């Protein structure tokens, strides 16, 4: 979609690119352009706005609770994890942040990307000399250390759904799909495009291919700045090199690339334009990667063995100088640290302090080390964030994606086998049951109680895992403004309804007719509808418990306790409940589920025990019906109560999900 060519790029001429406005300056436009004689045309699909990132004296603290064993009390303690870190990086460059585990790399990366959950930070972080706004999310890509992907989707499906959600609504569906397919070719994923992502227990693409898929999701939108957290973690050296070559190509296209990396090979190390070396939250070097070894040599630290430069730098960041020649000043510090028994300072800490002092005094960061160009502020981003597509489109895409991902889980052979076995066993136990006597009636009511309890238990323990398992995915996609939380929640809730009906229907088709329950079309259809209502009520409770706890073990324990209480007070095991526990059954969906199925199967005009000496009796007078009043107008009271729980549980689940830190 190219804009009409102009006769010239007039100084300060404003070109509108949909949501982005660019002020051009002669002699060259700020964006990627196709230059013809006396013309400047811009293709909206290839625009990469240059972003210069600068951070000065960034500090960050965390707070955590410490408990006292003897007193049982807790105190809130603060700890600074970043100590005045500074640096800068511009378009066309790769900034690598190196350091040992726990040195603050990921924390700094999150701060620079505007994704930190803590407000306890200070310092200046600017993008083209401007502060962070949520509108910048549309120009940023963030690749997490863990590959957060749906395991049952193929590579092609993963990237196509990301394109449908993230690319602007001005593009047609076919154009978005073409964009995703072009990314597949660009990343060399064509051979595995129809292979599922896979997971720990299901074979899929390789680790390197999975990482490229994650990168592909981010470069779909042509971001101006890309953040990557340990993109080579767990990969072999050859695959890691391919990933870095890919990042180098992205940088050469005018993007700004910032990545954390733990222990790169020598080949990877020489691909970094800039290097920031961290040690315990302190910067001990910032500058060009090729200048790191000469700098440490200038302060008297040289490797005594031939080794990978990255290994040497990480040894220094850890305070390890076993294979390093050291200057006299550091020798004195080490002797003093050993001799001071009161302080008991370890030698590694003394080395780190020396490195921090040297960096602060000799090559401290200067604000002008990477200057933003004069036209940096001419890039005008929207004052507020805007969604790529509307709510309804988000809902439809998420519904389609969710159905493809979860159909394997809902209709897995193990789950189908479980339901089939349960249905057949129940049918055999209650084979050809009847309601012609008190004993037989009690047995048949026992079957109805079993059906209500089984389908009150089964869905809840499936739904409990929904949000805890997808928490990382929600956090990742919501942080990128891929969709609204409400559209995700509605698609997740409504999208499961067709799948939730399949297994209960299969169960009922087997058990209902084997047990000879009420053999009329109306009774069977009403039983199906009632069972469906029970299932979605149980699922709602499971969603609520999972959203509140966000931990599957704790959620499962809580659900087991609640269901046990609901079952015991449901009106089958005992009818003479004490007043202080009697109220529980009125908030229990199992109580209303049991009553609803009873009212569908029996009516007050139905009789039993007609062959006895006392003659026919109304089923409404049977002792097993003590908690079910068949003289009522119908089951609408129970239907209304269950519908209230269906809606109420889901509202509570949404509120709990909204309060979750990742649901911004």
PDB file of C-alpha atoms in Angstrom, residues 409-538:
ATOM      1  CA  UNK A 409      -7.122 -31.972  24.750  1.00  0.00           C
ATOM      2  CA  UNK A 410     -10.902 -32.261  25.057  1.00  0.00           C
ATOM      3  CA  UNK A 411     -11.219 -35.153  22.637  1.00  0.00           C
ATOM      4  CA  UNK A 412      -8.051 -36.989  23.605  1.00  0.00           C
ATOM      5  CA  UNK A 413      -8.289 -40.769  23.550  1.00  0.00           C
ATOM      6  CA  UNK A 414      -7.672 -40.958  27.308  1.00  0.00           C
ATOM      7  CA  UNK A 415     -10.527 -38.618  28.129  1.00  0.00           C
ATOM      8  CA  UNK A 416     -12.901 -40.308  25.682  1.00  0.00           C
ATOM      9  CA  UNK A 417     -11.910 -43.694  27.107  1.00  0.00           C
ATOM     10  CA  UNK A 418     -12.560 -42.430  30.635  1.00  0.00           C
ATOM     11  CA  UNK A 419     -16.066 -41.249  29.764  1.00  0.00           C
ATOM     12  CA  UNK A 420     -16.908 -44.386  27.779  1.00  0.00           C
ATOM     13  CA  UNK A 421     -15.807 -46.704  30.582  1.00  0.00           C
ATOM     14  CA  UNK A 422     -17.701 -44.660  33.198  1.00  0.00           C
ATOM     15  CA  UNK A 423     -20.847 -44.681  31.048  1.00  0.00           C
ATOM     16  CA  UNK A 424     -20.723 -48.430  30.370  1.00  0.00           C
ATOM     17  CA  UNK A 425     -20.015 -49.310  34.009  1.00  0.00           C
ATOM     18  CA  UNK A 426     -22.853 -47.064  35.204  1.00  0.00           C
ATOM     19  CA  UNK A 427     -25.168 -48.604  32.592  1.00  0.00           C
ATOM     20  CA  UNK A 428     -24.272 -52.129  33.734  1.00  0.00           C
ATOM     21  CA  UNK A 429     -24.709 -51.319  37.441  1.00  0.00           C
ATOM     22  CA  UNK A 430     -28.140 -49.791  36.845  1.00  0.00           C
ATOM     23  CA  UNK A 431     -29.057 -52.050  33.923  1.00  0.00           C
ATOM     24  CA  UNK A 432     -32.823 -52.002  33.213  1.00  0.00           C
ATOM     25  CA  UNK A 433     -33.589 -50.042  36.372  1.00  0.00           C
ATOM     26  CA  UNK A 434     -37.183 -49.155  37.169  1.00  0.00           C
ATOM     27  CA  UNK A 435     -39.299 -47.122  39.563  1.00  0.00           C
ATOM     28  CA  UNK A 436     -42.008 -49.686  40.312  1.00  0.00           C
ATOM     29  CA  UNK A 437     -41.138 -50.123  44.003  1.00  0.00           C
ATOM     30  CA  UNK A 438     -39.593 -48.173  46.873  1.00  0.00           C
ATOM     31  CA  UNK A 439     -36.323 -50.075  46.594  1.00  0.00           C
ATOM     32  CA  UNK A 440     -36.072 -49.793  42.826  1.00  0.00           C
ATOM     33  CA  UNK A 441     -36.991 -46.107  42.954  1.00  0.00           C
ATOM     34  CA  UNK A 442     -34.232 -45.453  45.485  1.00  0.00           C
ATOM     35  CA  UNK A 443     -31.750 -47.271  43.248  1.00  0.00           C
ATOM     36  CA  UNK A 444     -32.764 -45.218  40.210  1.00  0.00           C
ATOM     37  CA  UNK A 445     -32.526 -41.957  42.143  1.00  0.00           C
ATOM     38  CA  UNK A 446     -29.032 -43.103  43.124  1.00  0.00           C
ATOM     39  CA  UNK A 447     -28.162 -43.247  39.403  1.00  0.00           C
ATOM     40  CA  UNK A 448     -29.443 -39.714  38.895  1.00  0.00           C
ATOM     41  CA  UNK A 449     -27.365 -38.547  41.852  1.00  0.00           C
ATOM     42  CA  UNK A 450     -24.310 -40.270  40.355  1.00  0.00           C
ATOM     43  CA  UNK A 451     -24.861 -38.535  36.979  1.00  0.00           C
ATOM     44  CA  UNK A 452     -25.229 -35.126  38.609  1.00  0.00           C
ATOM     45  CA  UNK A 453     -22.121 -35.598  40.778  1.00  0.00           C
ATOM     46  CA  UNK A 454     -20.016 -37.086  37.979  1.00  0.00           C
ATOM     47  CA  UNK A 455     -20.693 -34.137  35.674  1.00  0.00           C
ATOM     48  CA  UNK A 456     -20.285 -31.714  38.545  1.00  0.00           C
ATOM     49  CA  UNK A 457     -16.779 -33.091  39.222  1.00  0.00           C
ATOM     50  CA  UNK A 458     -15.460 -33.850  35.728  1.00  0.00           C
ATOM     51  CA  UNK A 459     -15.667 -30.343  34.137  1.00  0.00           C
ATOM     52  CA  UNK A 460     -14.421 -28.460  37.177  1.00  0.00           C
ATOM     53  CA  UNK A 461     -11.092 -30.271  37.275  1.00  0.00           C
ATOM     54  CA  UNK A 462     -10.646 -29.637  33.549  1.00  0.00           C
ATOM     55  CA  UNK A 463     -11.469 -25.921  33.842  1.00  0.00           C
ATOM     56  CA  UNK A 464      -9.201 -25.394  36.864  1.00  0.00           C
ATOM     57  CA  UNK A 465      -6.117 -25.755  34.641  1.00  0.00           C
ATOM     58  CA  UNK A 466      -7.290 -23.177  32.074  1.00  0.00           C
ATOM     59  CA  UNK A 467      -5.845 -19.919  33.384  1.00  0.00           C
ATOM     60  CA  UNK A 468      -2.856 -21.283  35.350  1.00  0.00           C
ATOM     61  CA  UNK A 469      -1.652 -23.138  32.245  1.00  0.00           C
ATOM     62  CA  UNK A 470      -2.229 -20.155  29.953  1.00  0.00           C
ATOM     63  CA  UNK A 471      -0.955 -17.525  32.359  1.00  0.00           C
ATOM     64  CA  UNK A 472       2.374 -17.142  30.546  1.00  0.00           C
ATOM     65  CA  UNK A 473       0.580 -16.862  27.203  1.00  0.00           C
ATOM     66  CA  UNK A 474      -1.838 -14.255  28.543  1.00  0.00           C
ATOM     67  CA  UNK A 475       1.060 -12.262  30.001  1.00  0.00           C
ATOM     68  CA  UNK A 476       3.037 -12.390  26.770  1.00  0.00           C
ATOM     69  CA  UNK A 477       0.205 -11.516  24.398  1.00  0.00           C
ATOM     70  CA  UNK A 478      -1.427  -8.919  26.620  1.00  0.00           C
ATOM     71  CA  UNK A 479       1.921  -7.179  27.106  1.00  0.00           C
ATOM     72  CA  UNK A 480       2.100  -6.858  23.317  1.00  0.00           C
ATOM     73  CA  UNK A 481      -1.460  -5.466  23.133  1.00  0.00           C
ATOM     74  CA  UNK A 482      -2.575  -8.315  20.901  1.00  0.00           C
ATOM     75  CA  UNK A 483      -6.123  -8.307  22.274  1.00  0.00           C
ATOM     76  CA  UNK A 484      -8.376  -7.101  25.061  1.00  0.00           C
ATOM     77  CA  UNK A 485      -8.734  -9.254  28.137  1.00  0.00           C
ATOM     78  CA  UNK A 486     -12.510  -9.286  27.679  1.00  0.00           C
ATOM     79  CA  UNK A 487     -12.291 -10.677  24.133  1.00  0.00           C
ATOM     80  CA  UNK A 488      -9.907 -13.405  25.310  1.00  0.00           C
ATOM     81  CA  UNK A 489     -12.141 -14.301  28.249  1.00  0.00           C
ATOM     82  CA  UNK A 490     -15.311 -14.467  26.175  1.00  0.00           C
ATOM     83  CA  UNK A 491     -13.647 -16.561  23.469  1.00  0.00           C
ATOM     84  CA  UNK A 492     -12.198 -18.880  26.109  1.00  0.00           C
ATOM     85  CA  UNK A 493     -15.594 -19.253  27.774  1.00  0.00           C
ATOM     86  CA  UNK A 494     -17.861 -19.529  24.754  1.00  0.00           C
ATOM     87  CA  UNK A 495     -15.395 -21.392  22.573  1.00  0.00           C
ATOM     88  CA  UNK A 496     -15.439 -24.401  24.890  1.00  0.00           C
ATOM     89  CA  UNK A 497     -19.224 -24.789  24.871  1.00  0.00           C
ATOM     90  CA  UNK A 498     -19.442 -27.063  21.782  1.00  0.00           C
ATOM     91  CA  UNK A 499     -16.613 -29.236  23.112  1.00  0.00           C
ATOM     92  CA  UNK A 500     -18.260 -29.403  26.530  1.00  0.00           C
ATOM     93  CA  UNK A 501     -21.405 -30.918  25.035  1.00  0.00           C
ATOM     94  CA  UNK A 502     -19.772 -33.791  23.148  1.00  0.00           C
ATOM     95  CA  UNK A 503     -18.657 -36.014  26.026  1.00  0.00           C
ATOM     96  CA  UNK A 504     -21.787 -35.543  28.222  1.00  0.00           C
ATOM     97  CA  UNK A 505     -23.913 -36.430  25.201  1.00  0.00           C
ATOM     98  CA  UNK A 506     -21.877 -39.590  24.551  1.00  0.00           C
ATOM     99  CA  UNK A 507     -22.142 -40.520  28.236  1.00  0.00           C
ATOM    100  CA  UNK A 508     -25.892 -40.016  28.290  1.00  0.00           C
ATOM    101  CA  UNK A 509     -26.528 -41.927  25.051  1.00  0.00           C
ATOM    102  CA  UNK A 510     -24.978 -45.002  26.661  1.00  0.00           C
ATOM    103  CA  UNK A 511     -26.131 -44.793  30.268  1.00  0.00           C
ATOM    104  CA  UNK A 512     -29.626 -43.379  29.721  1.00  0.00           C
ATOM    105  CA  UNK A 513     -30.912 -46.222  27.573  1.00  0.00           C
ATOM    106  CA  UNK A 514     -29.009 -49.011  29.340  1.00  0.00           C
ATOM    107  CA  UNK A 515     -30.553 -47.918  32.636  1.00  0.00           C
ATOM    108  CA  UNK A 516     -34.024 -47.475  31.105  1.00  0.00           C
ATOM    109  CA  UNK A 517     -34.600 -43.979  32.364  1.00  0.00           C
ATOM    110  CA  UNK A 518     -37.730 -42.174  31.182  1.00  0.00           C
ATOM    111  CA  UNK A 519     -37.971 -43.334  27.572  1.00  0.00           C
ATOM    112  CA  UNK A 520     -39.594 -40.345  25.908  1.00  0.00           C
ATOM    113  CA  UNK A 521     -38.038 -37.910  23.451  1.00  0.00           C
ATOM    114  CA  UNK A 522     -38.962 -34.919  25.599  1.00  0.00           C
ATOM    115  CA  UNK A 523     -37.451 -36.394  28.770  1.00  0.00           C
ATOM    116  CA  UNK A 524     -34.232 -37.337  26.997  1.00  0.00           C
ATOM    117  CA  UNK A 525     -33.798 -33.894  25.408  1.00  0.00           C
ATOM    118  CA  UNK A 526     -34.532 -32.149  28.699  1.00  0.00           C
ATOM    119  CA  UNK A 527     -31.993 -34.396  30.428  1.00  0.00           C
ATOM    120  CA  UNK A 528     -29.390 -33.455  27.797  1.00  0.00           C
ATOM    121  CA  UNK A 529     -30.104 -29.732  28.278  1.00  0.00           C
ATOM    122  CA  UNK A 530     -30.034 -30.106  32.050  1.00  0.00           C
ATOM    123  CA  UNK A 531     -26.720 -31.942  31.917  1.00  0.00           C
ATOM    124  CA  UNK A 532     -25.286 -29.266  29.646  1.00  0.00           C
ATOM    125  CA  UNK A 533     -26.355 -26.590  32.137  1.00  0.00           C
ATOM    126  CA  UNK A 534     -24.717 -28.528  34.968  1.00  0.00           C
ATOM    127  CA  UNK A 535     -21.485 -28.864  32.978  1.00  0.00           C
ATOM    128  CA  UNK A 536     -21.146 -25.151  32.183  1.00  0.00           C
ATOM    129  CA  UNK A 537     -21.979 -24.238  35.794  1.00  0.00           C
ATOM    130  CA  UNK A 538     -19.246 -26.583  37.008  1.00  0.00           C
TER     131      UNK A 538
END
